[in-house]
Amino acid sequence: VMSSNRDFVRISSLSGRDLIFRRLSNKFAGPPAFRTPRVTRWCDVQYYTESLAPLPSPSRPPHLFPSLRSTMFRGYSFLALSLLSTSRRAAVAFAPSTRSASLRRFGVSKLGSTSDDDFAGFSSEVAFMFPGQGAQFVGMCGSLAAEVPAAAALFAEASSILGYDLLARCTEGPKELLDSTEVSQPAIFVASMAAVEKLRASEGGDAAVAAATCAMGLSLGEYSALCFADAISFADGVRITKARGEAMQAAADAADSSMVSVIGLPKEQVAELCAAASERSGENVRIANYLCAGNYAVSGASKACDAVEEIAKPEFKARMTVRLAVAGAFHTDFMQPAVGALEEVLAGVEIKKPRIPVVSNVDARPHSDPAVIKKLLATQVTAPVLWENTMDSVLGSGFERAVELGPGKVTAGILKRFNKKAQVENIQV
């Protein structure tokens, strides 16, 4: 990708294939706010579909990649590079349609895959939704395990993998233990899959389960959606969520960070609020969860989150802020230490092509290439959750009804914010 100062940056697809590479000289490309002097390291690349202001088309040097400018900067593509505190990785964002066309121009399908387009134009007629961390509560799944043998069998299998009685922690707590990241993540995953068994055991049985035309999960819930879609096995799902929870807890323990829900502001103003709080505190905070209009969660250093709470109402006229009961700044670079551990466990499991589309949190589109899915799952812990984009995609793809499976009613509530008349069935645990 050509920068405005005629430097180049190394670009790797999510499958690890290098597309273009050239050493940066003395600056990052992009808007002035993103420029950092004296950077001479190689940069890896992450893909996002978060909207950023497009850069003007740069002048084309005559000696390298003569068709590159017209391909990659056609008024729809955009580039944002930022120096991250730990790994000096660049964040590169393209508009989805232009990104795909641009990569194919270099002989690579979307995100470096030759088989990642199988779910293009997917149907969301019946959408199955799975909750994320925070949905857990003491007492969940007790009666379910007693009434549905298949659900009890899932808890028994999970307990043998985890090394402790997961059902007891769900039903008896204590709350502090169940709420801990390393316990709540496998607990919510197993509870969600137990909800699938509850649906299967109900009137309609397998037909009710087979009715799903697509699936999605909020953050952690993406693993439940992938398991439901037969992309990962239940046992591997337990192993992954266990490792993910432990790694994210360790990353949270290593830094003083938090999350705050900001209610009543559009995302543009929330971004301005984060910028003001970062400037005031001298620490970083950014939008981490794009949930729905007027409901965004921000993550960052605790001092910056304190500043968000201090100025959100008096200076930005937010309706309210709520400090979230999570271990740390999820979906930001504070979770970078967790990526390596997650990549290690993902490398040891098999991910198959999903039998139905599963919409990714990272770019709000379904993927059919297992290698791309695996890379996106590792990226997810440091990338913003684009749930708002996911809902827009689902509601615009022939949506008729949704089924929410697992503890709580968070995803159903968000869906209702988009469409008050949306038909949603809750399979509670």
Short mmCIF file of C-alpha atoms in Angstrom, two decimals:
data_model
loop_
_atom_site.label_atom_id
_atom_site.label_comp_id
_atom_site.label_asym_id
_atom_site.label_seq_id
_atom_site.Cartn_x
_atom_site.Cartn_y
_atom_site.Cartn_z
CA VAL A 1 0.00 0.00 0.00
CA MET A 2 1.42 3.35 -0.99
CA SER A 3 1.63 6.01 1.67
CA SER A 4 1.27 9.74 1.26
CA ASN A 5 5.02 10.19 1.57
CA ARG A 6 5.88 7.45 -0.96
CA ASP A 7 7.07 4.98 1.58
CA PHE A 8 5.73 1.45 1.62
CA VAL A 9 4.72 -0.91 4.38
CA ARG A 10 4.97 -4.65 4.45
CA ILE A 11 1.50 -6.22 4.08
CA SER A 12 0.77 -9.77 5.18
CA SER A 13 -2.57 -11.44 4.63
CA LEU A 14 -4.30 -13.03 7.61
CA SER A 15 -3.06 -16.40 6.37
CA GLY A 16 0.50 -15.11 6.68
CA ARG A 17 1.18 -14.65 2.99
CA ASP A 18 3.20 -11.55 2.15
CA LEU A 19 1.58 -9.46 -0.55
CA ILE A 20 3.85 -6.40 -0.74
CA PHE A 21 6.77 -5.37 1.35
CA ARG A 22 9.19 -2.49 1.63
CA ARG A 23 10.88 -0.97 4.65
CA LEU A 24 9.38 2.19 6.07
CA SER A 25 11.87 5.05 6.15
CA ASN A 26 11.27 7.68 8.80
CA LYS A 27 7.51 7.93 9.17
CA PHE A 28 4.33 5.93 9.31
CA ALA A 29 1.95 6.69 6.50
CA GLY A 30 -1.43 8.18 7.12
CA PRO A 31 -2.95 11.24 8.72
CA PRO A 32 -0.62 13.43 10.80
CA ALA A 33 -2.02 12.02 14.05
CA PHE A 34 -0.76 8.59 13.10
CA ARG A 35 2.75 9.57 12.02
CA THR A 36 5.59 8.50 14.23
CA PRO A 37 9.21 9.51 13.51
CA ARG A 38 12.15 7.18 13.10
CA VAL A 39 10.31 3.91 12.64
CA THR A 40 12.40 1.43 10.70
CA ARG A 41 10.91 -1.89 11.79
CA TRP A 42 8.87 -4.31 9.74
CA CYS A 43 5.15 -4.12 10.36
CA ASP A 44 2.51 -6.84 10.45
CA VAL A 45 -1.02 -6.09 9.40
CA GLN A 46 -4.50 -6.44 10.84
CA TYR A 47 -7.66 -5.99 8.78
CA TYR A 48 -10.67 -4.05 10.03
CA THR A 49 -13.84 -2.72 8.43
CA GLU A 50 -14.23 0.13 10.90
CA SER A 51 -14.89 3.32 8.96
CA LEU A 52 -12.08 5.84 8.85
CA ALA A 53 -11.70 9.00 6.82
CA PRO A 54 -10.27 8.11 3.38
CA LEU A 55 -6.85 9.43 2.55
CA PRO A 56 -6.27 11.35 -0.66
CA SER A 57 -4.70 9.35 -3.43
CA PRO A 58 -0.92 9.70 -3.18
CA SER A 59 1.39 10.50 -6.03
CA ARG A 60 2.67 7.38 -7.73
CA PRO A 61 6.41 6.81 -7.98
CA PRO A 62 7.40 5.71 -11.46
CA HIS A 63 9.67 2.84 -10.45
CA LEU A 64 7.56 0.55 -8.23
CA PHE A 65 4.10 -1.02 -8.57
CA PRO A 66 2.81 1.34 -11.28
CA SER A 67 -0.81 0.18 -10.92
CA LEU A 68 -0.86 0.11 -7.15
CA ARG A 69 -2.33 3.54 -6.51
CA SER A 70 -5.34 3.03 -8.77
CA THR A 71 -5.95 -0.37 -7.24
CA MET A 72 -5.66 0.38 -3.54
CA PHE A 73 -6.64 4.04 -3.23
CA ARG A 74 -9.71 4.33 -5.44
CA GLY A 75 -11.60 6.73 -3.22
CA TYR A 76 -13.18 3.85 -1.32
CA SER A 77 -10.12 2.35 0.28
CA PHE A 78 -8.40 3.91 3.21
CA LEU A 79 -5.31 3.41 5.28
CA ALA A 80 -4.68 3.98 8.94
CA LEU A 81 -1.39 3.03 10.49
CA SER A 82 -0.76 3.32 14.20
CA LEU A 83 2.21 2.47 16.34
CA LEU A 84 1.18 0.07 19.07
CA SER A 85 2.93 0.08 22.40
CA THR A 86 4.17 -3.50 22.45
CA SER A 87 4.57 -4.92 18.98
CA ARG A 88 4.67 -1.86 16.71
CA ARG A 89 2.05 -3.44 14.50
CA ALA A 90 0.16 -1.43 11.94
CA ALA A 91 -3.62 -1.35 11.64
CA VAL A 92 -4.74 -1.29 8.04
CA ALA A 93 -8.39 -0.82 7.14
CA PHE A 94 -10.06 -1.23 3.77
CA ALA A 95 -13.66 -0.85 2.70
CA PRO A 96 -14.81 -4.49 2.28
CA SER A 97 -15.67 -4.49 -1.41
CA THR A 98 -12.54 -2.59 -2.45
CA ARG A 99 -10.33 -4.64 -0.15
CA SER A 100 -11.49 -7.86 -1.79
CA ALA A 101 -11.04 -6.56 -5.30
CA SER A 102 -7.62 -5.17 -4.45
CA LEU A 103 -6.36 -8.44 -3.02
CA ARG A 104 -7.71 -10.43 -5.94
CA ARG A 105 -5.78 -8.07 -8.22
CA PHE A 106 -2.66 -9.58 -6.67
CA GLY A 107 -3.92 -13.14 -7.05
CA VAL A 108 -5.22 -13.48 -3.52
CA SER A 109 -8.84 -13.90 -2.53
CA LYS A 110 -10.21 -12.20 0.58
CA LEU A 111 -7.67 -12.11 3.39
CA GLY A 112 -5.23 -14.34 1.56
CA SER A 113 -7.69 -17.19 1.04
CA THR A 114 -8.75 -18.91 -2.16
CA SER A 115 -11.88 -20.43 -0.55
CA ASP A 116 -13.23 -17.77 1.78
CA ASP A 117 -16.16 -16.55 -0.31
CA ASP A 118 -18.49 -19.53 0.02
CA PHE A 119 -20.91 -17.65 2.27
CA ALA A 120 -21.13 -14.48 0.19
CA GLY A 121 -24.75 -13.37 -0.01
CA PHE A 122 -25.72 -15.58 2.93
CA SER A 123 -29.28 -15.82 4.23
CA SER A 124 -30.07 -14.66 7.76
CA GLU A 125 -33.65 -15.94 7.66
CA VAL A 126 -33.17 -17.77 10.97
CA ALA A 127 -30.25 -16.36 12.99
CA PHE A 128 -28.91 -18.19 16.04
CA MET A 129 -27.22 -15.82 18.52
CA PHE A 130 -24.92 -16.67 21.44
CA PRO A 131 -24.01 -14.45 24.44
CA GLY A 132 -20.61 -13.25 25.57
CA GLN A 133 -18.86 -12.74 28.89
CA GLY A 134 -20.99 -11.07 31.53
CA ALA A 135 -24.09 -13.16 30.79
CA GLN A 136 -23.26 -15.69 33.52
CA PHE A 137 -25.17 -15.86 36.80
CA VAL A 138 -25.03 -18.15 39.82
CA GLY A 139 -27.70 -20.82 39.53
CA MET A 140 -27.62 -21.18 35.75
CA CYS A 141 -28.01 -24.63 34.20
CA GLY A 142 -28.97 -26.40 37.43
CA SER A 143 -32.47 -27.47 36.40
CA LEU A 144 -31.40 -27.78 32.76
CA ALA A 145 -28.77 -30.40 33.58
CA ALA A 146 -31.33 -32.30 35.67
CA GLU A 147 -33.96 -32.26 32.93
CA VAL A 148 -31.87 -32.73 29.78
CA PRO A 149 -29.40 -35.66 29.93
CA ALA A 150 -27.48 -34.41 26.88
CA ALA A 151 -26.84 -31.10 28.66
CA ALA A 152 -25.62 -32.91 31.77
CA ALA A 153 -23.27 -34.95 29.58
CA LEU A 154 -21.75 -31.74 28.20
CA PHE A 155 -20.99 -30.49 31.70
CA ALA A 156 -19.46 -33.84 32.64
CA GLU A 157 -17.20 -33.79 29.57
CA ALA A 158 -16.21 -30.17 30.18
CA SER A 159 -15.42 -30.85 33.84
CA SER A 160 -13.06 -33.67 32.87
CA ILE A 161 -11.19 -31.27 30.56
CA LEU A 162 -11.13 -28.35 33.00
CA GLY A 163 -10.19 -30.37 36.07
CA TYR A 164 -13.01 -29.05 38.25
CA ASP A 165 -16.79 -29.42 38.56
CA LEU A 166 -18.04 -26.76 36.17
CA LEU A 167 -21.72 -27.40 36.87
CA ALA A 168 -21.14 -26.84 40.59
CA ARG A 169 -19.47 -23.50 39.87
CA CYS A 170 -22.41 -22.50 37.67
CA THR A 171 -25.07 -23.52 40.17
CA GLU A 172 -23.34 -22.78 43.48
CA GLY A 173 -20.78 -20.09 42.70
CA PRO A 174 -19.56 -18.21 44.58
CA LYS A 175 -20.28 -15.26 42.31
CA GLU A 176 -16.72 -13.91 42.49
CA LEU A 177 -15.38 -17.23 41.22
CA LEU A 178 -17.95 -17.63 38.45
CA ASP A 179 -17.38 -14.03 37.34
CA SER A 180 -13.63 -14.52 36.99
CA THR A 181 -12.56 -14.52 33.36
CA GLU A 182 -10.92 -17.95 33.47
CA VAL A 183 -14.11 -19.59 34.79
CA SER A 184 -16.84 -17.53 33.15
CA GLN A 185 -15.57 -18.07 29.61
CA PRO A 186 -15.77 -21.88 29.54
CA ALA A 187 -18.91 -21.70 31.71
CA ILE A 188 -20.77 -19.50 29.21
CA PHE A 189 -19.55 -21.60 26.29
CA VAL A 190 -20.78 -24.85 27.86
CA ALA A 191 -24.04 -23.25 29.05
CA SER A 192 -24.70 -22.03 25.51
CA MET A 193 -24.13 -25.46 24.01
CA ALA A 194 -26.37 -26.91 26.74
CA ALA A 195 -29.06 -24.49 25.55
CA VAL A 196 -28.73 -26.03 22.08
CA GLU A 197 -29.41 -29.44 23.65
CA LYS A 198 -32.43 -27.97 25.44
CA LEU A 199 -33.78 -26.77 22.10
CA ARG A 200 -33.04 -30.15 20.54
CA ALA A 201 -34.95 -31.90 23.33
CA SER A 202 -37.96 -29.61 22.95
CA GLU A 203 -40.87 -30.02 20.58
CA GLY A 204 -39.49 -29.90 17.08
CA GLY A 205 -36.20 -31.49 18.12
CA ASP A 206 -33.50 -31.66 15.47
CA ALA A 207 -35.65 -29.74 13.01
CA ALA A 208 -35.66 -26.71 15.31
CA VAL A 209 -31.86 -26.79 15.49
CA ALA A 210 -31.44 -27.44 11.77
CA ALA A 211 -33.60 -24.42 10.95
CA ALA A 212 -30.69 -22.04 11.57
CA THR A 213 -29.40 -20.38 8.41
CA CYS A 214 -26.59 -18.43 10.11
CA ALA A 215 -25.02 -17.95 13.54
CA MET A 216 -23.14 -15.28 15.45
CA GLY A 217 -21.84 -14.73 18.96
CA LEU A 218 -20.91 -11.66 20.94
CA SER A 219 -17.14 -11.81 21.51
CA LEU A 220 -16.70 -15.06 23.48
CA GLY A 221 -20.01 -16.19 21.97
CA GLU A 222 -18.34 -16.54 18.59
CA TYR A 223 -16.82 -19.81 19.84
CA SER A 224 -20.30 -21.07 20.72
CA ALA A 225 -21.51 -20.09 17.25
CA LEU A 226 -18.59 -21.91 15.61
CA CYS A 227 -19.20 -25.01 17.70
CA PHE A 228 -22.89 -24.93 16.81
CA ALA A 229 -21.88 -24.69 13.14
CA ASP A 230 -19.59 -27.74 13.52
CA ALA A 231 -16.47 -25.69 12.79
CA ILE A 232 -14.92 -26.71 16.13
CA SER A 233 -15.65 -29.69 18.34
CA PHE A 234 -17.20 -29.24 21.75
CA ALA A 235 -14.07 -30.56 23.49
CA ASP A 236 -11.83 -28.17 21.55
CA GLY A 237 -14.23 -25.34 22.35
CA VAL A 238 -13.78 -26.03 26.05
CA ARG A 239 -10.00 -26.14 25.68
CA ILE A 240 -9.89 -22.91 23.69
CA THR A 241 -12.19 -20.95 26.00
CA LYS A 242 -10.27 -22.21 29.02
CA ALA A 243 -6.96 -21.04 27.52
CA ARG A 244 -8.53 -17.80 26.28
CA GLY A 245 -9.97 -17.00 29.69
CA GLU A 246 -6.71 -17.74 31.49
CA ALA A 247 -4.65 -15.72 29.00
CA MET A 248 -7.00 -12.72 29.12
CA GLN A 249 -7.08 -12.83 32.92
CA ALA A 250 -3.26 -12.84 33.01
CA ALA A 251 -3.13 -9.93 30.56
CA ALA A 252 -5.64 -8.02 32.68
CA ASP A 253 -3.65 -8.68 35.85
CA ALA A 254 -0.53 -7.27 34.19
CA ALA A 255 -1.98 -3.77 33.67
CA ASP A 256 -4.40 -1.45 35.43
CA SER A 257 -7.19 -1.28 32.86
CA SER A 258 -10.98 -1.17 32.69
CA MET A 259 -14.08 -0.95 30.50
CA VAL A 260 -16.91 1.58 30.63
CA SER A 261 -20.25 1.48 28.86
CA VAL A 262 -21.26 4.86 27.41
CA ILE A 263 -25.00 5.30 26.90
CA GLY A 264 -26.76 7.96 24.86
CA LEU A 265 -24.11 9.17 22.43
CA PRO A 266 -23.47 8.39 18.75
CA LYS A 267 -20.23 6.57 18.04
CA GLU A 268 -18.61 9.69 16.57
CA GLN A 269 -19.06 11.53 19.85
CA VAL A 270 -17.89 8.51 21.84
CA ALA A 271 -14.71 8.54 19.77
CA GLU A 272 -14.29 12.25 20.57
CA LEU A 273 -14.94 11.47 24.24
CA CYS A 274 -12.20 8.83 24.19
CA ALA A 275 -9.78 11.27 22.57
CA ALA A 276 -10.54 13.92 25.20
CA ALA A 277 -10.21 11.42 28.06
CA SER A 278 -6.93 10.13 26.66
CA GLU A 279 -5.55 13.67 26.42
CA ARG A 280 -6.70 14.56 29.92
CA SER A 281 -5.38 11.41 31.58
CA GLY A 282 -2.27 10.85 29.51
CA GLU A 283 -3.41 7.25 29.00
CA ASN A 284 -5.19 5.47 26.16
CA VAL A 285 -8.87 4.54 25.86
CA ARG A 286 -10.85 3.61 22.74
CA ILE A 287 -14.16 2.13 21.63
CA ALA A 288 -13.98 -1.64 22.10
CA ASN A 289 -17.57 -2.79 21.56
CA TYR A 290 -19.77 -1.27 18.88
CA LEU A 291 -23.05 -2.70 20.17
CA CYS A 292 -25.84 -0.51 18.81
CA ALA A 293 -26.67 3.15 18.32
CA GLY A 294 -26.24 4.93 21.63
CA ASN A 295 -24.58 1.97 23.35
CA TYR A 296 -20.82 1.61 23.05
CA ALA A 297 -18.26 0.15 25.43
CA VAL A 298 -14.84 1.76 25.72
CA SER A 299 -11.68 0.08 26.97
CA GLY A 300 -8.37 1.40 28.19
CA ALA A 301 -6.17 2.34 31.10
CA SER A 302 -8.12 2.80 34.32
CA LYS A 303 -7.08 6.47 34.57
CA ALA A 304 -8.44 7.08 31.09
CA CYS A 305 -11.66 5.24 31.94
CA ASP A 306 -11.97 7.42 35.06
CA ALA A 307 -11.69 10.46 32.81
CA VAL A 308 -14.39 9.07 30.52
CA GLU A 309 -16.75 8.81 33.49
CA GLU A 310 -15.84 12.30 34.70
CA ILE A 311 -16.50 14.17 31.46
CA ALA A 312 -19.06 12.03 29.61
CA LYS A 313 -22.16 13.67 31.11
CA PRO A 314 -21.09 17.27 31.83
CA GLU A 315 -19.06 17.86 28.67
CA PHE A 316 -20.49 15.42 26.11
CA LYS A 317 -24.08 15.12 27.38
CA ALA A 318 -24.05 11.33 27.62
CA ARG A 319 -27.11 9.90 29.33
CA MET A 320 -25.02 7.70 31.63
CA THR A 321 -21.85 5.65 32.00
CA VAL A 322 -21.49 2.25 33.65
CA ARG A 323 -18.20 0.73 34.77
CA LEU A 324 -18.28 -2.87 33.53
CA ALA A 325 -17.49 -5.77 35.85
CA VAL A 326 -14.71 -7.24 33.72
CA ALA A 327 -11.08 -8.01 34.50
CA GLY A 328 -9.53 -5.48 32.15
CA ALA A 329 -9.53 -3.63 28.83
CA PHE A 330 -10.80 -6.35 26.52
CA HIS A 331 -10.58 -5.87 22.75
CA THR A 332 -7.67 -3.46 22.96
CA ASP A 333 -3.90 -3.76 22.86
CA PHE A 334 -3.95 -4.36 26.61
CA MET A 335 -4.88 -7.93 25.63
CA GLN A 336 -1.86 -8.32 23.33
CA PRO A 337 -0.08 -10.60 25.85
CA ALA A 338 -2.99 -13.04 25.50
CA VAL A 339 -2.63 -13.39 21.74
CA GLY A 340 0.39 -15.70 21.83
CA ALA A 341 -1.24 -18.15 24.24
CA LEU A 342 -4.42 -18.15 22.19
CA GLU A 343 -2.53 -18.70 18.95
CA GLU A 344 -0.74 -21.64 20.56
CA VAL A 345 -3.94 -23.41 21.58
CA LEU A 346 -5.61 -22.61 18.25
CA ALA A 347 -2.66 -24.16 16.42
CA GLY A 348 -3.37 -27.43 18.20
CA VAL A 349 -7.05 -27.73 17.26
CA GLU A 350 -8.82 -28.46 14.01
CA ILE A 351 -11.15 -25.83 12.63
CA LYS A 352 -13.41 -26.94 9.79
CA LYS A 353 -15.47 -25.02 7.30
CA PRO A 354 -18.69 -24.10 9.14
CA ARG A 355 -21.83 -25.86 7.89
CA ILE A 356 -23.67 -22.50 8.07
CA PRO A 357 -22.31 -18.94 7.94
CA VAL A 358 -20.84 -17.64 11.22
CA VAL A 359 -20.44 -13.86 11.24
CA SER A 360 -17.07 -12.73 12.60
CA ASN A 361 -16.80 -10.07 15.31
CA VAL A 362 -13.68 -8.66 13.65
CA ASP A 363 -15.09 -7.69 10.25
CA ALA A 364 -18.84 -8.46 10.50
CA ARG A 365 -18.85 -11.01 7.68
CA PRO A 366 -18.88 -14.81 7.50
CA HIS A 367 -15.79 -16.77 6.51
CA SER A 368 -15.48 -20.24 5.03
CA ASP A 369 -11.69 -20.69 5.09
CA PRO A 370 -10.63 -22.40 8.36
CA ALA A 371 -7.21 -20.71 8.23
CA VAL A 372 -8.82 -17.28 8.06
CA ILE A 373 -11.23 -18.14 10.87
CA LYS A 374 -8.36 -19.27 13.07
CA LYS A 375 -6.40 -16.07 12.44
CA LEU A 376 -9.45 -13.90 13.11
CA LEU A 377 -10.08 -15.64 16.43
CA ALA A 378 -6.57 -14.72 17.56
CA THR A 379 -7.07 -11.16 16.33
CA GLN A 380 -10.44 -10.85 18.05
CA VAL A 381 -9.12 -10.29 21.59
CA THR A 382 -7.37 -7.05 20.57
CA ALA A 383 -9.81 -5.90 17.87
CA PRO A 384 -13.05 -3.96 18.39
CA VAL A 385 -16.26 -6.01 18.37
CA LEU A 386 -18.29 -4.85 15.37
CA TRP A 387 -21.66 -6.10 16.63
CA GLU A 388 -23.48 -3.07 15.25
CA ASN A 389 -22.20 -3.91 11.78
CA THR A 390 -23.11 -7.56 12.35
CA MET A 391 -26.71 -6.66 13.14
CA ASP A 392 -26.91 -4.42 10.08
CA SER A 393 -25.61 -7.28 7.94
CA VAL A 394 -28.03 -9.80 9.42
CA LEU A 395 -31.09 -7.58 9.19
CA GLY A 396 -30.25 -6.82 5.57
CA SER A 397 -29.92 -10.45 4.48
CA GLY A 398 -33.50 -11.74 4.54
CA PHE A 399 -33.90 -11.87 8.33
CA GLU A 400 -37.17 -13.32 9.66
CA ARG A 401 -36.48 -14.47 13.21
CA ALA A 402 -33.71 -15.08 15.75
CA VAL A 403 -33.04 -17.63 18.46
CA GLU A 404 -30.88 -16.63 21.44
CA LEU A 405 -29.23 -19.59 23.16
CA GLY A 406 -27.49 -19.30 26.53
CA PRO A 407 -27.62 -17.26 29.71
CA GLY A 408 -29.11 -13.77 29.73
CA LYS A 409 -30.93 -11.79 27.07
CA VAL A 410 -28.23 -9.36 25.95
CA THR A 411 -28.09 -10.19 22.24
CA ALA A 412 -31.89 -10.30 22.01
CA GLY A 413 -32.07 -6.90 23.68
CA ILE A 414 -29.59 -5.42 21.23
CA LEU A 415 -31.49 -6.88 18.28
CA LYS A 416 -34.66 -5.23 19.57
CA ARG A 417 -32.81 -1.89 19.55
CA PHE A 418 -32.40 -2.33 15.80
CA ASN A 419 -35.88 -3.68 15.14
CA LYS A 420 -38.49 -3.51 17.89
CA LYS A 421 -40.71 -5.92 15.98
CA ALA A 422 -38.00 -8.55 15.51
CA GLN A 423 -39.14 -12.04 16.45
CA VAL A 424 -36.72 -13.50 19.01
CA GLU A 425 -36.99 -16.79 20.91
CA ASN A 426 -34.91 -17.13 24.09
CA ILE A 427 -33.61 -20.56 25.06
CA GLN A 428 -32.70 -19.86 28.67
CA VAL A 429 -30.51 -21.94 30.93
#
